[in-house]
Short mmCIF file of C-alpha atoms in Angstrom, two decimals:
data_model
loop_
_atom_site.label_atom_id
_atom_site.label_comp_id
_atom_site.label_asym_id
_atom_site.label_seq_id
_atom_site.Cartn_x
_atom_site.Cartn_y
_atom_site.Cartn_z
CA ASP A 82 108.62 143.15 -38.77
CA ALA A 83 107.14 146.57 -38.29
CA GLY A 84 108.36 148.54 -35.33
CA VAL A 85 106.29 150.73 -33.08
CA ILE A 86 104.16 153.06 -35.14
CA GLN A 87 103.13 156.51 -33.98
CA SER A 88 100.94 159.14 -35.52
CA PRO A 89 100.99 161.94 -36.22
CA ARG A 90 104.72 162.59 -36.45
CA HIS A 91 104.21 166.31 -35.97
CA GLU A 92 101.33 168.20 -34.44
CA VAL A 93 100.89 171.94 -34.12
CA THR A 94 97.87 173.15 -32.24
CA GLU A 95 96.62 176.12 -30.34
CA MET A 96 96.28 176.34 -26.62
CA GLY A 97 93.00 174.92 -25.42
CA GLN A 98 92.59 172.45 -28.25
CA GLU A 99 92.34 168.71 -27.76
CA VAL A 100 95.28 166.65 -28.96
CA THR A 101 95.24 162.90 -29.56
CA LEU A 102 98.40 160.93 -30.13
CA ARG A 103 98.26 157.39 -31.43
CA CYS A 104 100.43 154.33 -31.08
CA LYS A 105 100.54 150.83 -32.48
CA PRO A 106 102.93 148.57 -30.54
CA ILE A 107 104.96 145.73 -31.97
CA SER A 108 102.78 142.69 -32.46
CA GLY A 109 103.12 140.25 -29.59
CA HIS A 110 104.37 142.82 -27.11
CA ASP A 111 102.31 142.84 -23.94
CA TYR A 112 103.63 146.11 -22.51
CA LEU A 113 103.14 149.59 -23.86
CA PHE A 114 104.74 152.74 -22.49
CA TRP A 115 104.16 156.44 -23.10
CA TYR A 116 107.07 158.82 -22.53
CA ARG A 117 107.54 162.53 -22.84
CA GLN A 118 110.87 164.12 -23.73
CA THR A 119 111.74 167.74 -23.07
CA MET A 120 115.03 169.58 -22.87
CA MET A 121 114.43 170.50 -19.25
CA ARG A 122 113.28 167.15 -17.89
CA GLY A 123 114.67 164.61 -20.32
CA LEU A 124 112.70 161.40 -20.82
CA GLU A 125 109.80 160.90 -18.44
CA LEU A 126 107.58 157.86 -18.19
CA LEU A 127 103.96 158.96 -18.22
CA ILE A 128 102.03 155.70 -18.08
CA TYR A 129 102.35 152.08 -19.02
CA PHE A 130 99.96 149.25 -19.85
CA ASN A 131 100.12 145.50 -19.48
CA ASN A 132 97.74 143.53 -21.68
CA ASN A 133 95.76 146.71 -22.34
CA VAL A 134 95.35 147.51 -18.64
CA PRO A 135 96.94 150.66 -17.19
CA ILE A 136 99.40 149.62 -14.51
CA ASP A 137 101.06 152.83 -13.42
CA ASP A 138 99.93 156.31 -14.37
CA SER A 139 101.84 158.13 -11.66
CA GLY A 140 103.84 159.98 -14.28
CA MET A 141 100.83 161.58 -15.92
CA PRO A 142 101.32 165.25 -15.14
CA GLU A 143 97.73 166.40 -14.77
CA ASP A 144 94.13 165.42 -15.25
CA ARG A 145 94.34 167.02 -18.64
CA PHE A 146 96.26 163.93 -19.73
CA SER A 147 94.56 160.63 -20.32
CA ALA A 148 95.57 157.40 -22.01
CA LYS A 149 93.67 154.40 -23.24
CA MET A 150 94.45 151.07 -24.78
CA PRO A 151 91.22 149.61 -26.18
CA ASN A 152 92.99 146.62 -27.70
CA ALA A 153 96.40 145.01 -28.03
CA SER A 154 97.31 146.92 -31.15
CA PHE A 155 96.26 150.46 -30.36
CA SER A 156 96.75 153.11 -27.71
CA THR A 157 95.99 156.81 -27.47
CA LEU A 158 97.32 159.61 -25.35
CA LYS A 159 95.00 162.55 -25.13
CA ILE A 160 95.63 166.05 -23.85
CA GLN A 161 92.57 168.19 -23.22
CA PRO A 162 92.86 171.12 -23.08
CA SER A 163 96.40 171.50 -24.33
CA GLU A 164 98.77 174.15 -22.99
CA PRO A 165 102.05 175.55 -24.33
CA ARG A 166 104.00 173.74 -21.60
CA ASP A 167 102.82 170.44 -23.08
CA SER A 168 105.06 171.06 -26.07
CA ALA A 169 107.44 168.11 -26.21
CA VAL A 170 108.22 164.92 -28.09
CA TYR A 171 105.96 162.07 -27.03
CA PHE A 172 107.25 158.56 -27.48
CA CYS A 173 105.44 155.29 -27.38
CA ALA A 174 107.44 152.14 -26.63
CA SER A 175 106.59 148.48 -26.32
CA SER A 176 108.21 145.42 -24.83
CA ARG A 177 107.51 141.74 -24.85
CA THR A 178 107.26 141.53 -21.07
CA GLY A 179 107.55 143.91 -18.15
CA GLU A 180 110.44 142.11 -16.55
CA SER A 181 113.60 143.90 -15.61
CA GLY A 182 115.97 143.68 -18.50
CA GLU A 183 113.32 143.46 -21.17
CA THR A 184 114.19 145.77 -24.02
CA GLN A 185 111.77 148.56 -24.82
CA TYR A 186 111.47 149.45 -28.48
CA PHE A 187 110.50 153.00 -29.27
CA GLY A 188 108.39 154.54 -31.96
CA PRO A 189 109.57 157.55 -33.96
CA GLY A 190 107.83 159.97 -31.61
CA THR A 191 105.27 162.71 -32.07
CA ARG A 192 106.64 166.24 -31.91
CA LEU A 193 103.92 168.38 -30.34
CA LEU A 194 103.92 172.14 -30.42
CA VAL A 195 101.18 173.99 -28.56
CA LEU A 196 100.98 177.67 -29.45
CA ALA B 193 119.24 154.98 -4.90
CA GLN B 194 119.53 154.13 -8.56
CA LYS B 195 121.10 156.55 -10.93
CA VAL B 196 122.81 156.82 -14.29
CA THR B 197 125.38 159.52 -14.94
CA GLN B 198 126.62 160.58 -18.32
CA ALA B 199 129.04 163.30 -17.40
CA GLN B 200 129.88 164.28 -20.97
CA THR B 201 127.20 166.64 -22.14
CA GLU B 202 128.67 167.09 -25.60
CA ILE B 203 131.61 165.64 -27.47
CA SER B 204 132.90 166.87 -30.79
CA VAL B 205 135.46 164.96 -32.85
CA VAL B 206 136.63 164.87 -36.41
CA GLU B 207 135.55 162.02 -38.61
CA LYS B 208 137.62 158.83 -38.34
CA GLU B 209 138.63 159.55 -34.76
CA ASP B 210 137.76 157.06 -32.05
CA VAL B 211 135.46 158.33 -29.34
CA THR B 212 134.31 156.93 -26.01
CA LEU B 213 131.08 157.85 -24.28
CA ASP B 214 131.07 157.32 -20.54
CA CYS B 215 128.26 155.88 -18.47
CA VAL B 216 128.43 155.38 -14.71
CA TYR B 217 125.59 153.77 -12.84
CA GLU B 218 124.52 153.34 -9.23
CA THR B 219 122.45 150.54 -7.82
CA ARG B 220 122.50 148.23 -4.83
CA ASP B 221 120.73 145.47 -6.68
CA THR B 222 122.85 142.54 -7.71
CA THR B 223 120.77 141.89 -10.79
CA TYR B 224 120.46 144.76 -13.19
CA TYR B 225 120.53 145.57 -16.88
CA LEU B 226 122.23 148.33 -18.79
CA PHE B 227 121.17 149.73 -22.12
CA TRP B 228 122.41 152.14 -24.74
CA TYR B 229 120.06 153.98 -27.08
CA LYS B 230 120.87 156.31 -29.95
CA GLN B 231 118.79 159.35 -30.86
CA PRO B 232 119.85 160.76 -34.24
CA PRO B 233 118.84 164.24 -35.37
CA SER B 234 115.68 162.77 -36.91
CA GLY B 235 114.49 162.14 -33.36
CA GLU B 236 113.75 158.46 -33.02
CA LEU B 237 115.19 156.38 -30.19
CA VAL B 238 117.10 153.39 -31.46
CA PHE B 239 118.04 150.50 -29.20
CA LEU B 240 121.72 149.58 -29.48
CA ILE B 241 122.58 147.07 -26.76
CA ARG B 242 121.50 145.44 -23.52
CA ARG B 243 123.88 143.94 -21.00
CA ASN B 244 123.02 142.12 -17.75
CA SER B 245 125.01 142.40 -14.57
CA PHE B 246 126.28 138.84 -14.74
CA ASP B 247 127.89 139.20 -18.11
CA GLU B 248 131.01 141.33 -18.03
CA GLN B 249 132.23 140.33 -21.43
CA ASN B 250 132.87 143.22 -23.71
CA GLU B 251 130.71 143.45 -26.78
CA ILE B 252 131.76 144.44 -30.26
CA SER B 253 129.44 145.15 -33.14
CA GLY B 254 131.18 146.52 -36.17
CA ARG B 255 132.64 149.88 -35.23
CA TYR B 256 130.78 149.88 -31.91
CA SER B 257 132.10 148.34 -28.73
CA TRP B 258 131.00 148.36 -25.13
CA ASN B 259 133.15 147.97 -22.04
CA PHE B 260 131.29 146.83 -18.93
CA GLN B 261 133.27 147.07 -15.69
CA LYS B 262 131.45 146.26 -12.46
CA SER B 263 134.47 147.32 -10.41
CA THR B 264 133.98 150.91 -11.53
CA SER B 265 130.20 150.68 -12.17
CA SER B 266 130.74 151.77 -15.73
CA PHE B 267 129.36 150.75 -19.09
CA ASN B 268 131.24 152.78 -21.64
CA PHE B 269 130.59 152.93 -25.35
CA THR B 270 133.31 153.36 -27.94
CA ILE B 271 132.90 154.19 -31.60
CA THR B 272 135.93 153.36 -33.68
CA ALA B 273 136.67 155.33 -36.83
CA SER B 274 133.70 157.60 -36.28
CA GLN B 275 131.54 158.72 -39.17
CA VAL B 276 129.29 161.72 -39.65
CA VAL B 277 126.27 159.41 -39.45
CA ASP B 278 127.23 158.60 -35.88
CA SER B 279 126.25 162.12 -34.87
CA ALA B 280 123.44 161.73 -32.37
CA VAL B 281 122.53 161.92 -28.72
CA TYR B 282 123.40 158.69 -26.96
CA PHE B 283 121.56 157.61 -23.83
CA CYS B 284 122.63 155.07 -21.25
CA ALA B 285 119.87 153.53 -19.12
CA LEU B 286 119.44 151.09 -16.24
CA THR B 287 116.78 148.73 -14.93
CA THR B 288 117.02 146.57 -11.85
CA ASP B 289 115.06 143.77 -10.27
CA SER B 290 113.64 146.26 -7.78
CA ASN B 291 112.86 148.89 -10.42
CA TYR B 292 111.70 147.67 -13.79
CA GLN B 293 111.39 151.15 -15.21
CA LEU B 294 114.20 152.55 -17.30
CA ILE B 295 116.39 154.98 -15.39
CA TRP B 296 117.94 157.29 -17.95
CA GLY B 297 121.15 159.19 -18.10
CA ALA B 298 121.00 162.76 -19.36
CA GLY B 299 122.50 161.79 -22.68
CA THR B 300 125.70 162.72 -24.50
CA LYS B 301 125.47 164.69 -27.70
CA LEU B 302 128.08 163.43 -30.13
CA ILE B 303 129.08 165.62 -33.04
CA ILE B 304 131.20 164.14 -35.77
CA LYS B 305 132.72 166.75 -38.04
CA PRO B 306 133.65 165.88 -41.60
#
């Protein structure tokens, strides 16, 4: 079975540009999570969805960040406009349920560099 | 408060040595789950193991073993006969019945020298 798929794997952009990160969760998983990883702050949960509906976006740092899940097999995280401090690795993860103890499976990540 | 502490920031050993990565957790919940993930230099996060609070049996998977001790709130990870390919950052994480989100430790960077 395919794991979580993310694209692109690497993105280099200039400050002010729009960035869109994409994720395809594992088929049959009802929960999708977006994380950001930086050296300073470690892994941070940005937002998560249940059955395509955003449940908690309290981790989204600013209004410049937005996420959508138009269907069960696709989600996007958009940054507009991007800033150098957004440089990080962005992970998408999915799980079968949202219950405590349910394992989250991570995609390979998108390494974003904003110049 | 819920917290995961990985006190070892970096460990360096020579290949074939055994190495133990420590993980200490804090929670007042009686039902909770502990996880280990591996992040190799390529960057992906790979799930290794999940353990629930009611199962204190140690787990062994090949060269990997996990020692769960509720008395010391620890869930330590041992690699036997380490190999260069084991070089990675290893994260311990916790979820509880009152907090479904993963609570992450800071990670331990493991360097295996040939």
